[in-house]
Coordinates of N, CA and C in Angstrom, one line a residue:
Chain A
X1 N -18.9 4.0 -3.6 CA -17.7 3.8 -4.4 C -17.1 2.4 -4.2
X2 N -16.1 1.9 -4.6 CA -15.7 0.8 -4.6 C -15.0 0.5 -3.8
X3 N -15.0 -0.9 -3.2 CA -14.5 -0.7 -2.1 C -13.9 -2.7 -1.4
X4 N -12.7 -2.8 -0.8 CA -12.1 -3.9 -0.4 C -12.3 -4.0 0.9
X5 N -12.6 -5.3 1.3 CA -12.9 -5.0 2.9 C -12.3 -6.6 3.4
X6 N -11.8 -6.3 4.0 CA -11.0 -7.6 4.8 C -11.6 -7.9 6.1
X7 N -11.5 -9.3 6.6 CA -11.6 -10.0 7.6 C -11.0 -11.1 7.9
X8 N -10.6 -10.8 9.5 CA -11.1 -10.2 10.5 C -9.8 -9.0 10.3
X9 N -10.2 -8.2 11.8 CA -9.1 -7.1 11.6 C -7.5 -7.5 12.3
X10 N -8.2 -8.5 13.9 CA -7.0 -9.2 14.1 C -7.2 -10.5 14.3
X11 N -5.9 -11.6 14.0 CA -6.1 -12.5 14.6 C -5.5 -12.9 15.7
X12 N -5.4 -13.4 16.9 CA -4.6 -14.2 17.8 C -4.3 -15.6 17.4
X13 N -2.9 -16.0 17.0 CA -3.0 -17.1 16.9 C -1.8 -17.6 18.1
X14 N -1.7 -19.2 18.3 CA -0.6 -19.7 19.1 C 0.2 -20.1 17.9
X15 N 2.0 -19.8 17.9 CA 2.6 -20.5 17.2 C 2.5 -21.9 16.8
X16 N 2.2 -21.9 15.4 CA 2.4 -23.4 14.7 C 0.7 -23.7 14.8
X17 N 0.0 -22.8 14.8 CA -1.6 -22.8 14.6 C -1.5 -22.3 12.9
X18 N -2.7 -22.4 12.6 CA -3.2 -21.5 11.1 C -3.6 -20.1 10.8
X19 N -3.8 -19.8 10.1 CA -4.1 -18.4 9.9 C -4.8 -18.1 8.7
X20 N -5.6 -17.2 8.8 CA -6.2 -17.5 7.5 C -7.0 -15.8 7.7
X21 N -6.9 -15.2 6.4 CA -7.6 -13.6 6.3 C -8.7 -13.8 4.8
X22 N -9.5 -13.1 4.7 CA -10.2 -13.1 3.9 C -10.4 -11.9 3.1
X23 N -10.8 -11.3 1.6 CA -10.7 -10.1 1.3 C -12.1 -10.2 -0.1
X24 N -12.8 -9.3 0.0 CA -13.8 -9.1 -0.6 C -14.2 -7.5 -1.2
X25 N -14.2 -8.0 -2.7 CA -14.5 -6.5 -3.0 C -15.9 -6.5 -3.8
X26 N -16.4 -5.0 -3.6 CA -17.7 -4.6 -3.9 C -17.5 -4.7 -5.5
X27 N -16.9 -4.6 -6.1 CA -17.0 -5.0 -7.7 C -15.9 -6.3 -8.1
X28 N -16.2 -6.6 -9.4 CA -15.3 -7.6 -10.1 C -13.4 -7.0 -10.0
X29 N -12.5 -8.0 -9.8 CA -11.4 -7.4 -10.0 C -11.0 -8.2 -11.1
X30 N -10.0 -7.3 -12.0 CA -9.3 -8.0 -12.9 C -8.0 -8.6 -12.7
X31 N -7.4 -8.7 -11.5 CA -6.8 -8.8 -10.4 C -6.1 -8.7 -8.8
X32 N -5.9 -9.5 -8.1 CA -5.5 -8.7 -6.7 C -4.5 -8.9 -6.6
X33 N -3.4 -8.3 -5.5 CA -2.9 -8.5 -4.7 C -2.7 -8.3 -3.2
X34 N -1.2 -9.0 -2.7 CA -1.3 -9.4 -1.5 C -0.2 -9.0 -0.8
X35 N -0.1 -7.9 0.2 CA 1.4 -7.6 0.8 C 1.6 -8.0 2.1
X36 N 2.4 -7.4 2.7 CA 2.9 -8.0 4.3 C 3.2 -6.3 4.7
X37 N 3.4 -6.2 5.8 CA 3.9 -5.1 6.5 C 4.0 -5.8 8.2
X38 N 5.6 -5.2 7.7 CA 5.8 -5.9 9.2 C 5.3 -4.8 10.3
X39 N 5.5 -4.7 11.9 CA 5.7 -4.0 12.7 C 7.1 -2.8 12.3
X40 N 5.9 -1.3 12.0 CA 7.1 -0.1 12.0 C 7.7 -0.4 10.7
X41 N 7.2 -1.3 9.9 CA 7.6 -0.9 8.3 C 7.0 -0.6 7.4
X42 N 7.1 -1.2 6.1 CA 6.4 -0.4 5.0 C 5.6 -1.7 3.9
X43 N 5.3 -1.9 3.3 CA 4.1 -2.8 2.6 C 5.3 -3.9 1.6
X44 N 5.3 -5.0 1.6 CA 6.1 -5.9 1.1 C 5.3 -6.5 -0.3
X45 N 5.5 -6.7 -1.6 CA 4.7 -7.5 -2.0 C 4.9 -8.9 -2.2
X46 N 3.4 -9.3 -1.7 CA 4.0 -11.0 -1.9 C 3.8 -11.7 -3.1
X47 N 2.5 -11.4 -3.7 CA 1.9 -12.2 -4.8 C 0.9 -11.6 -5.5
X48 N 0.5 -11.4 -7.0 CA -0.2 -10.9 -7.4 C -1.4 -12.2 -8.1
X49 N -2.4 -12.2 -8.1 CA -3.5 -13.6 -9.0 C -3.9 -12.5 -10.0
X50 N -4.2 -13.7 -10.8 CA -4.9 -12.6 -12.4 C -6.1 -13.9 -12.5
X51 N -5.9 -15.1 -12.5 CA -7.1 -16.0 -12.8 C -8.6 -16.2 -11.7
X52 N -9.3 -16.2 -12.5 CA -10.9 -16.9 -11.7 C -10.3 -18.1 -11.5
X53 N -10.3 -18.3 -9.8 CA -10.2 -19.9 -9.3 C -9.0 -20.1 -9.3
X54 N -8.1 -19.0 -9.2 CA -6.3 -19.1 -9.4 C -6.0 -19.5 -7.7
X55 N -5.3 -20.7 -7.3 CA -4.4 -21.0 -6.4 C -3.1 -20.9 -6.4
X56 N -2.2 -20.4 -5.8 CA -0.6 -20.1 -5.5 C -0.3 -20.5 -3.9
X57 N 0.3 -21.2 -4.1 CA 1.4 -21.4 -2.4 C 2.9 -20.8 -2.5
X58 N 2.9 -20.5 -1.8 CA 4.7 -19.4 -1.2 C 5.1 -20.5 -0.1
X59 N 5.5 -21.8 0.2 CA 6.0 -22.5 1.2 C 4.8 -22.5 2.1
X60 N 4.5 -22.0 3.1 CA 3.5 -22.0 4.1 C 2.1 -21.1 3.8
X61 N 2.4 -20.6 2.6 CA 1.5 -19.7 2.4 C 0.4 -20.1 0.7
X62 N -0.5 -20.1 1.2 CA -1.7 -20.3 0.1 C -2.7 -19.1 -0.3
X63 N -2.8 -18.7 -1.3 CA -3.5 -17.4 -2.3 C -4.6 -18.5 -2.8
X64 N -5.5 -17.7 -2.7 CA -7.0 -18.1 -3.6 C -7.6 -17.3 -4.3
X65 N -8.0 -17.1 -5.2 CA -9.0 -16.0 -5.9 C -10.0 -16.6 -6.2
X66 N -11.2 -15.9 -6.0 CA -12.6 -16.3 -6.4 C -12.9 -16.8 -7.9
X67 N -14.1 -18.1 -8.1 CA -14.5 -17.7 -9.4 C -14.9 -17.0 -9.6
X68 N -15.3 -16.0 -9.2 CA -16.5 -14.8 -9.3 C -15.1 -13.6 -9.4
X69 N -14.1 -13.3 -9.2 CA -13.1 -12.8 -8.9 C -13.6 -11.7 -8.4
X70 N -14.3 -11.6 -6.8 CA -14.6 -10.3 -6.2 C -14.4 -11.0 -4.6
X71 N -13.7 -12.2 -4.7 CA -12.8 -12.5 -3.2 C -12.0 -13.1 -3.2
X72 N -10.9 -13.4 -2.1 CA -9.7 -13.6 -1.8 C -9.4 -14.5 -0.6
X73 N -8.2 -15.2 -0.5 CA -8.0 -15.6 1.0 C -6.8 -16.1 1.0
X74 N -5.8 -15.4 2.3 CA -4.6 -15.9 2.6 C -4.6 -16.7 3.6
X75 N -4.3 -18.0 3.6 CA -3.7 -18.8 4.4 C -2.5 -19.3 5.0
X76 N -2.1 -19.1 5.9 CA -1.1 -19.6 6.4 C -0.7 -21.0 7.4
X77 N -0.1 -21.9 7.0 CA -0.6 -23.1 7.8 C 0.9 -23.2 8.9
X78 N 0.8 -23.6 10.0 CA 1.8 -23.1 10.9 C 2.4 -22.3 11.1
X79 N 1.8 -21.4 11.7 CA 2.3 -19.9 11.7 C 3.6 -19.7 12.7
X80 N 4.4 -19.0 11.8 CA 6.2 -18.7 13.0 C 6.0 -17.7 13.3
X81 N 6.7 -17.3 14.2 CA 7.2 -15.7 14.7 C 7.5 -14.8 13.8
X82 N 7.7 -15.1 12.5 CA 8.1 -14.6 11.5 C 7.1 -14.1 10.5
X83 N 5.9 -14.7 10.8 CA 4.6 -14.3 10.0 C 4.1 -13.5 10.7
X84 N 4.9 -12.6 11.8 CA 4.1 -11.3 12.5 C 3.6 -10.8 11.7
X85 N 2.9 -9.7 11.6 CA 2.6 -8.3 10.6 C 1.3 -8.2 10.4
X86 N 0.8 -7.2 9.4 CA -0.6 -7.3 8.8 C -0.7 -7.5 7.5
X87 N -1.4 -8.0 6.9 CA -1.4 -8.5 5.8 C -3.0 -7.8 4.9
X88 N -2.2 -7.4 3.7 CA -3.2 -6.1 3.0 C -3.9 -7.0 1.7
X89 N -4.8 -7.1 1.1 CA -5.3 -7.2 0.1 C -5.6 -5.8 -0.9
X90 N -5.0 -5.8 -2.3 CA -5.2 -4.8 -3.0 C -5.6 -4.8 -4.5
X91 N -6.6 -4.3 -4.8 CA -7.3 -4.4 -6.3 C -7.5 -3.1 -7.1
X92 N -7.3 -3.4 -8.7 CA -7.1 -1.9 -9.2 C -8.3 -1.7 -9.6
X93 N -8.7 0.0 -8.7 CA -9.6 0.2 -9.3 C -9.9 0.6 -10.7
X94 N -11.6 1.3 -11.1 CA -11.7 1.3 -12.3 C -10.7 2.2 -13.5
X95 N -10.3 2.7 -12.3 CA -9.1 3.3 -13.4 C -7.9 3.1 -14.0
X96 N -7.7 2.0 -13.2 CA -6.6 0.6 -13.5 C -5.4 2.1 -13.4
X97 N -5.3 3.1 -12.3 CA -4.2 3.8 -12.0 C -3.8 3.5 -10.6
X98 N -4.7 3.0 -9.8 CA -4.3 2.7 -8.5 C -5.2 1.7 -8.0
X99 N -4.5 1.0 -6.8 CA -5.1 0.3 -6.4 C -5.7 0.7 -4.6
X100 N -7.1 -0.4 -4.9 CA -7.7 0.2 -3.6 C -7.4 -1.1 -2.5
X101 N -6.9 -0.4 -1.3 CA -6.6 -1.5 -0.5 C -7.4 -1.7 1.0
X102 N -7.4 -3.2 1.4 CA -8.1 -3.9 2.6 C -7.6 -2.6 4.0
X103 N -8.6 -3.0 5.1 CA -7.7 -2.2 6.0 C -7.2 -3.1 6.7
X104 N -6.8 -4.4 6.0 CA -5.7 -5.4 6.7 C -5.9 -6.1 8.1
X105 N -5.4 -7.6 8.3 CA -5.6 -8.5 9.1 C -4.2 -8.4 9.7
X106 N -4.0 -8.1 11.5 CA -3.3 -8.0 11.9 C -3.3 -9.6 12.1
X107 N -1.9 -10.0 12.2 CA -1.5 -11.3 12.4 C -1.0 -11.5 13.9
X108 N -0.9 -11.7 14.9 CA -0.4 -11.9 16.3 C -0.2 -13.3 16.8
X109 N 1.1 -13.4 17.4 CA 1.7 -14.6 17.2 C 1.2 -14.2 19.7
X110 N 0.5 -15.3 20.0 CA 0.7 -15.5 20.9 C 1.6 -15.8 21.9
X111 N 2.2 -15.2 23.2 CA 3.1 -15.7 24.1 C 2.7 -16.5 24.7
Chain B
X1 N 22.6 0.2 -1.6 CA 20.7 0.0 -2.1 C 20.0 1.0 -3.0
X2 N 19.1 -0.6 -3.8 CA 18.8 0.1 -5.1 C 17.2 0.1 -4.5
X3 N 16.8 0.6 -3.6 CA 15.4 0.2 -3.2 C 14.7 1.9 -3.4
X4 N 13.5 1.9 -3.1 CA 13.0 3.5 -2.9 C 13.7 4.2 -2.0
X5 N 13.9 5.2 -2.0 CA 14.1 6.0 -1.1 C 13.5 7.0 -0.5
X6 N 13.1 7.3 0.8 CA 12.3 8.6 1.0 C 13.0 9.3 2.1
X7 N 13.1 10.6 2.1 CA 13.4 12.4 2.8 C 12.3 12.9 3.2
X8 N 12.4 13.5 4.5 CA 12.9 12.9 5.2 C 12.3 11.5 6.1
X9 N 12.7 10.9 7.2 CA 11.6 9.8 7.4 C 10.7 10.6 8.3
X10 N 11.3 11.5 9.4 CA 10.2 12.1 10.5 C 10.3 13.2 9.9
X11 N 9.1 14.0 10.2 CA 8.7 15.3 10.0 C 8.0 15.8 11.4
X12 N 8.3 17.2 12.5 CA 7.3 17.4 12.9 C 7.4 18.7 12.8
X13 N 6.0 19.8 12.7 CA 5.6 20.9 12.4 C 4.6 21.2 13.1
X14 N 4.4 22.5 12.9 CA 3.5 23.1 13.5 C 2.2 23.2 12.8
X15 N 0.8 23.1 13.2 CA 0.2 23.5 12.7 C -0.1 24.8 11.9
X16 N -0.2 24.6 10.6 CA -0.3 25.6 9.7 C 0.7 26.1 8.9
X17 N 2.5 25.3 9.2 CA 3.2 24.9 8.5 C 3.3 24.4 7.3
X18 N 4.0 25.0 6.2 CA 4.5 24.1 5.1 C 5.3 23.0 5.1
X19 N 5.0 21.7 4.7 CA 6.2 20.7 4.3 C 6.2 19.9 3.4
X20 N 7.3 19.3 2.8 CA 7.8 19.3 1.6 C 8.6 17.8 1.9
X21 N 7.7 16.6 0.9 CA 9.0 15.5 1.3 C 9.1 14.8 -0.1
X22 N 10.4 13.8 0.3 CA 10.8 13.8 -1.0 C 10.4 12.2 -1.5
X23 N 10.6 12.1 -2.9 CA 10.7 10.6 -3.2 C 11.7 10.3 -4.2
X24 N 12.9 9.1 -4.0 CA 13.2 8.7 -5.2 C 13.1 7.5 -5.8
X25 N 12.2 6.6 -6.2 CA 11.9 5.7 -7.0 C 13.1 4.8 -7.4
X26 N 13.2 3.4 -7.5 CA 14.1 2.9 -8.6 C 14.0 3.1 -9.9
X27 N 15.0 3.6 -10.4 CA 15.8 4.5 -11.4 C 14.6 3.6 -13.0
X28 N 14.6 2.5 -13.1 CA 14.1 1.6 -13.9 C 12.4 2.1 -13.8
X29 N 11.6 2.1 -12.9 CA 10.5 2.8 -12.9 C 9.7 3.8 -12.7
X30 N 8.9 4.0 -14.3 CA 8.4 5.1 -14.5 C 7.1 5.4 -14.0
X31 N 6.8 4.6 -13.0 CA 5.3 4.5 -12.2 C 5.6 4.8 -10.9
X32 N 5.3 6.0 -10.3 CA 5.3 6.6 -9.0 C 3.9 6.5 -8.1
X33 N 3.7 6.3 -7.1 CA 2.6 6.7 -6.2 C 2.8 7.5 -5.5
X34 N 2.3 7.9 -4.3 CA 1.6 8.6 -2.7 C 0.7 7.9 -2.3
X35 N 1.3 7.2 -0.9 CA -0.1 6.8 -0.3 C 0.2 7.8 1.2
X36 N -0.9 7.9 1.6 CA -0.9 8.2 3.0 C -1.7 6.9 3.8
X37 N -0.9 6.6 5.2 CA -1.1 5.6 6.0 C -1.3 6.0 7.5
X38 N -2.5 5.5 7.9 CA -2.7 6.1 9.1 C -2.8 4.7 10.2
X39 N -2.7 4.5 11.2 CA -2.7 3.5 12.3 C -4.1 2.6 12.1
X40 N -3.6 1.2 11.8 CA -4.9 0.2 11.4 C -5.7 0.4 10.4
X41 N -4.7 1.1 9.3 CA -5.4 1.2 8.3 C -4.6 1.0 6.7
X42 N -5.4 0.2 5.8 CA -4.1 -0.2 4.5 C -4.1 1.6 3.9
X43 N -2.9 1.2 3.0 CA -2.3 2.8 2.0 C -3.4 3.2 1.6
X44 N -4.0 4.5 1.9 CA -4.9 5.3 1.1 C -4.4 6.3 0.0
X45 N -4.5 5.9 -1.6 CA -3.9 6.1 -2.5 C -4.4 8.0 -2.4
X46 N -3.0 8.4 -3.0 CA -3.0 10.1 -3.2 C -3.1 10.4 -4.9
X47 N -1.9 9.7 -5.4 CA -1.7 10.2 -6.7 C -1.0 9.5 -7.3
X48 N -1.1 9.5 -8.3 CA 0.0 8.5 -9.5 C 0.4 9.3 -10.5
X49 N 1.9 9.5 -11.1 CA 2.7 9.4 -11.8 C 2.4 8.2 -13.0
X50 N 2.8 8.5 -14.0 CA 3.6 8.2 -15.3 C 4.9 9.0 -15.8
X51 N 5.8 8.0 -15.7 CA 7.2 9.4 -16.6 C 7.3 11.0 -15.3
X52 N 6.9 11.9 -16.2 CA 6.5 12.5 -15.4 C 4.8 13.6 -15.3
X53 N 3.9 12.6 -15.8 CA 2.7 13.4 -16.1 C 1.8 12.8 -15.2
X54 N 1.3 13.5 -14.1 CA 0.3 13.0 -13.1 C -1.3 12.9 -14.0
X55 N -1.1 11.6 -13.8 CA -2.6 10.6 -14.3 C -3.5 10.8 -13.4
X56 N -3.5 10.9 -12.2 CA -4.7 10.4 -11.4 C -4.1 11.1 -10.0
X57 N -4.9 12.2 -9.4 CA -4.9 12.3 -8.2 C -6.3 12.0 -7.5
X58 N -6.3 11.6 -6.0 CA -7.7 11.5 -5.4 C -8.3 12.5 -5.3
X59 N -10.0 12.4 -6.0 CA -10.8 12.8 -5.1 C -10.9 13.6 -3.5
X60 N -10.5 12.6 -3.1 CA -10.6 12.8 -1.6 C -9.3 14.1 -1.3
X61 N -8.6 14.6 -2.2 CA -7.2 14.9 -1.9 C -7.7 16.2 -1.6
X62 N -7.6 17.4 -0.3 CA -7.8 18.5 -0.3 C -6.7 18.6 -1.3
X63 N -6.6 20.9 -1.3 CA -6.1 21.6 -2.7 C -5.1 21.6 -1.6
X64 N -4.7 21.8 -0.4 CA -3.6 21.8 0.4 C -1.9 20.7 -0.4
X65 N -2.8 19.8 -0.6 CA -1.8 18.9 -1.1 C -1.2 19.4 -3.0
X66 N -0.2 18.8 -2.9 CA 0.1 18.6 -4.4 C 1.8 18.0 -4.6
X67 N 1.9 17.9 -5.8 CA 2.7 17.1 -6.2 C 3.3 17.2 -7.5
X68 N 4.8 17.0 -7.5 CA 5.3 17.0 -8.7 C 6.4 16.1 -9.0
X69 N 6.9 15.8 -10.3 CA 7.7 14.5 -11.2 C 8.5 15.4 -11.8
X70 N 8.8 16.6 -11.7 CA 9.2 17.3 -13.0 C 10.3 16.4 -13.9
X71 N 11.0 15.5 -13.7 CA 11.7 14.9 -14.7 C 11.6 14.0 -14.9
X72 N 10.4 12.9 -14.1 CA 10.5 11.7 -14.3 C 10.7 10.5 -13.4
X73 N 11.6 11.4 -12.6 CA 12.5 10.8 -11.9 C 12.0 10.8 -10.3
X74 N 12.6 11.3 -9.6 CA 12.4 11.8 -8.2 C 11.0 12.5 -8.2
X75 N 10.1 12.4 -7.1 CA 8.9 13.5 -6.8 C 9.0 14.1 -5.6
X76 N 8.2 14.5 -5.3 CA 7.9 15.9 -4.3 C 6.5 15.9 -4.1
X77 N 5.8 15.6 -2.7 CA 4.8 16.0 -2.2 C 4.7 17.3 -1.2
X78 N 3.8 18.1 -1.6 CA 4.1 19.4 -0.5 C 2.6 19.7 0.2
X79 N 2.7 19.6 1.4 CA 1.6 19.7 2.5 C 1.5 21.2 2.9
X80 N 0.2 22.5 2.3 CA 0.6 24.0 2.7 C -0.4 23.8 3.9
X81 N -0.4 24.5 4.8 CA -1.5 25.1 5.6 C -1.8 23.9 6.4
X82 N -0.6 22.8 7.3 CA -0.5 21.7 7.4 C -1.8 21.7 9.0
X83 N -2.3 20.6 8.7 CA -3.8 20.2 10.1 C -3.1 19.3 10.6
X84 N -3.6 18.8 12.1 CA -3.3 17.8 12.7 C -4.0 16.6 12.3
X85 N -4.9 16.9 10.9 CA -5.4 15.6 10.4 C -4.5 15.1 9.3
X86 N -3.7 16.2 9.1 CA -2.4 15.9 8.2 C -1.5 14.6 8.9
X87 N -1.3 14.4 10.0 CA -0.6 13.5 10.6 C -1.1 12.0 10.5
X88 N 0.2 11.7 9.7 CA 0.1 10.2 9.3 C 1.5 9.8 8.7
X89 N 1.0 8.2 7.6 CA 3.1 7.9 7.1 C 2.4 7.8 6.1
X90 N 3.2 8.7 5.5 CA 3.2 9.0 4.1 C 4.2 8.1 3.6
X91 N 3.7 7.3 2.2 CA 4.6 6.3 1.6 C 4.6 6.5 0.2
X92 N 5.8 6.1 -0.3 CA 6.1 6.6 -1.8 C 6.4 5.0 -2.3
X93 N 5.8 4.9 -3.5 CA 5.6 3.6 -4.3 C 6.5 3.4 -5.5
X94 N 7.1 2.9 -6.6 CA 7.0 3.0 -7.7 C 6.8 1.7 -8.3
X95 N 6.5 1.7 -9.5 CA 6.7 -0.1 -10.0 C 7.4 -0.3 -11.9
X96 N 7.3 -1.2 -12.2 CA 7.4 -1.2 -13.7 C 6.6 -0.7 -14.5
X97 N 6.6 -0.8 -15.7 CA 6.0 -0.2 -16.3 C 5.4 -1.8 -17.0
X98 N 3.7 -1.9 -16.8 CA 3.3 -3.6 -17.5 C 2.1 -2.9 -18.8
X99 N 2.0 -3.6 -19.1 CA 0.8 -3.8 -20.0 C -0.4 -3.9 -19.9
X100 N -1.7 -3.1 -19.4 CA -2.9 -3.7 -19.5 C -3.3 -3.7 -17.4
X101 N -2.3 -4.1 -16.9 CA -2.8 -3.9 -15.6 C -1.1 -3.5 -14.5
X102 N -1.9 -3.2 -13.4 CA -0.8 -2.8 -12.2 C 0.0 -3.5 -12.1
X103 N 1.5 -3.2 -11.7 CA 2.0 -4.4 -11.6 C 2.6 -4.4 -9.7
X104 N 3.3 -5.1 -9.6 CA 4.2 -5.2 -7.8 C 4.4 -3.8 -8.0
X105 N 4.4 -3.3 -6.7 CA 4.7 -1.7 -6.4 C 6.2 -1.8 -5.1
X106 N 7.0 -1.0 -5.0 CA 7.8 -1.0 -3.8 C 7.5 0.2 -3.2
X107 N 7.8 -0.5 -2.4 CA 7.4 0.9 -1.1 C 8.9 1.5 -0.7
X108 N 9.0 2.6 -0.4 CA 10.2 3.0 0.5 C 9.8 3.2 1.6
X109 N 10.3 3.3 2.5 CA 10.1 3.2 4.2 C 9.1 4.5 5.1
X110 N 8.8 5.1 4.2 CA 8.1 6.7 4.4 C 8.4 7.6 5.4
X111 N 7.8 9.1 5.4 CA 8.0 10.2 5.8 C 6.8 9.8 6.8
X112 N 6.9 10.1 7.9 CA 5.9 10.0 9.3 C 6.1 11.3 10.1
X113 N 5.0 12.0 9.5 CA 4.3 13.2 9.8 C 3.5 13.6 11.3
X114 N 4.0 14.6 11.6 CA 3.2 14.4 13.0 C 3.2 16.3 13.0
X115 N 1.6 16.5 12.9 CA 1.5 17.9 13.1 C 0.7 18.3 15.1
X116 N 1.9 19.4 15.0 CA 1.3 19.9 16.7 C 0.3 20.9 16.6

């Protein structure tokens, strides 16, 4: 069946390092997106791409979508305390009724 | 707050128990979900709403589960003959209504189920 798969599952980073998650699906998407979930909360949305080869930046944050539109990558460049969380990739499947989602890149800000 | 709402947030039961949680959607959207969320792992979709006519339930969904919209509005998921594999956080979605593809979904803060 169809299916999203993200990497890695966690990262360690030191504050004011980069971050960067990757997301790949077994078929073509007609679009993805991209949420947050903090620690003990609930799925945030950040950004949705519809184009082959679409880039978007949020301040610190950069979205990529494949030409091929069957991969993804969030980047984060100086990572704060405030980019704790896990970060989901999500694509509709063929039934364009739901979407199927990554099992997400924990983000960890090192002490 | 005009955000989702979910009833209640903790649940715990006994195995083999019935429970029943609630959802209320922002008032403006006619697109409902169910996801169930388990530790290290993204939303695994249940069901979807329109208005109030369920379009799409999972495959994967035992008959234990089910779900209703009756007006549109608010839904109701009800867990009969509840397992300890039932235990997880259940999250309720809704979004706009777009054209042609999915649009941003909101989550309300969910029901976290814990069967003994």
């Amino acid at each position: 069946g169809q299916q999203v798969m993200q990497i890695p599952q966690y990262q360690h980073v030191q504050e004011g390092e980069d971050f960067t998650t990757y997301c790949n699906s077994s078929t073509t998407l007609s679009n993805i997106q991209w949420y947050k979930q903090r620690p003990g909360g609930h799925p945030v949305f950040l950004i949705q791409l519809v184009k082959s080869g679409e880039v978007k930046k949020q301040k610190r944050l950069t979205f990529q979508f494949g030409e091929a539109k069957k991969n993804s990558s969030l980047h984060i460049t100086a990572t704060q305390t405030t980019d704790v969380g896990t970060y989901f990739c999500a694509g509709p499947a063929d039934s364009n009724y739901q979407l199927i989602w990554g099992a997400g890149t924990k983000l960890i800000i090192k002490p | 707050d005009t955000g989702v709402s979910q009833d209640p947030r903790h649940k715990i039961t006994k195995r083999g128990q019935n429970v029943t949680f609630r959802c209320d959607p922002i008032s403006e959207h006619n697109r409902l979900y169910w996801y169930r969320q388990t530790l290290g792992q993204g939303p695994e979709f249940l069901t979807y709403f329109q208005n109030e006519a369920q379009l799409e339930k999972s495959r994967l969904l035992s008959d234990r589960f089910s779900a209703e919209r009756p007006k549109g509005s608010f839904s109701t998921l009800e867990i009969q003959r509840t397992e300890q594999g039932d235990s997880a956080m259940y999250l309720c979605a809704s979004s706009f209504p777009t054209s042609g593809r999915l649009g941003e979904q909101f989550f309300g803060p969910g029901t976290r189920l814990t069967v003994l």
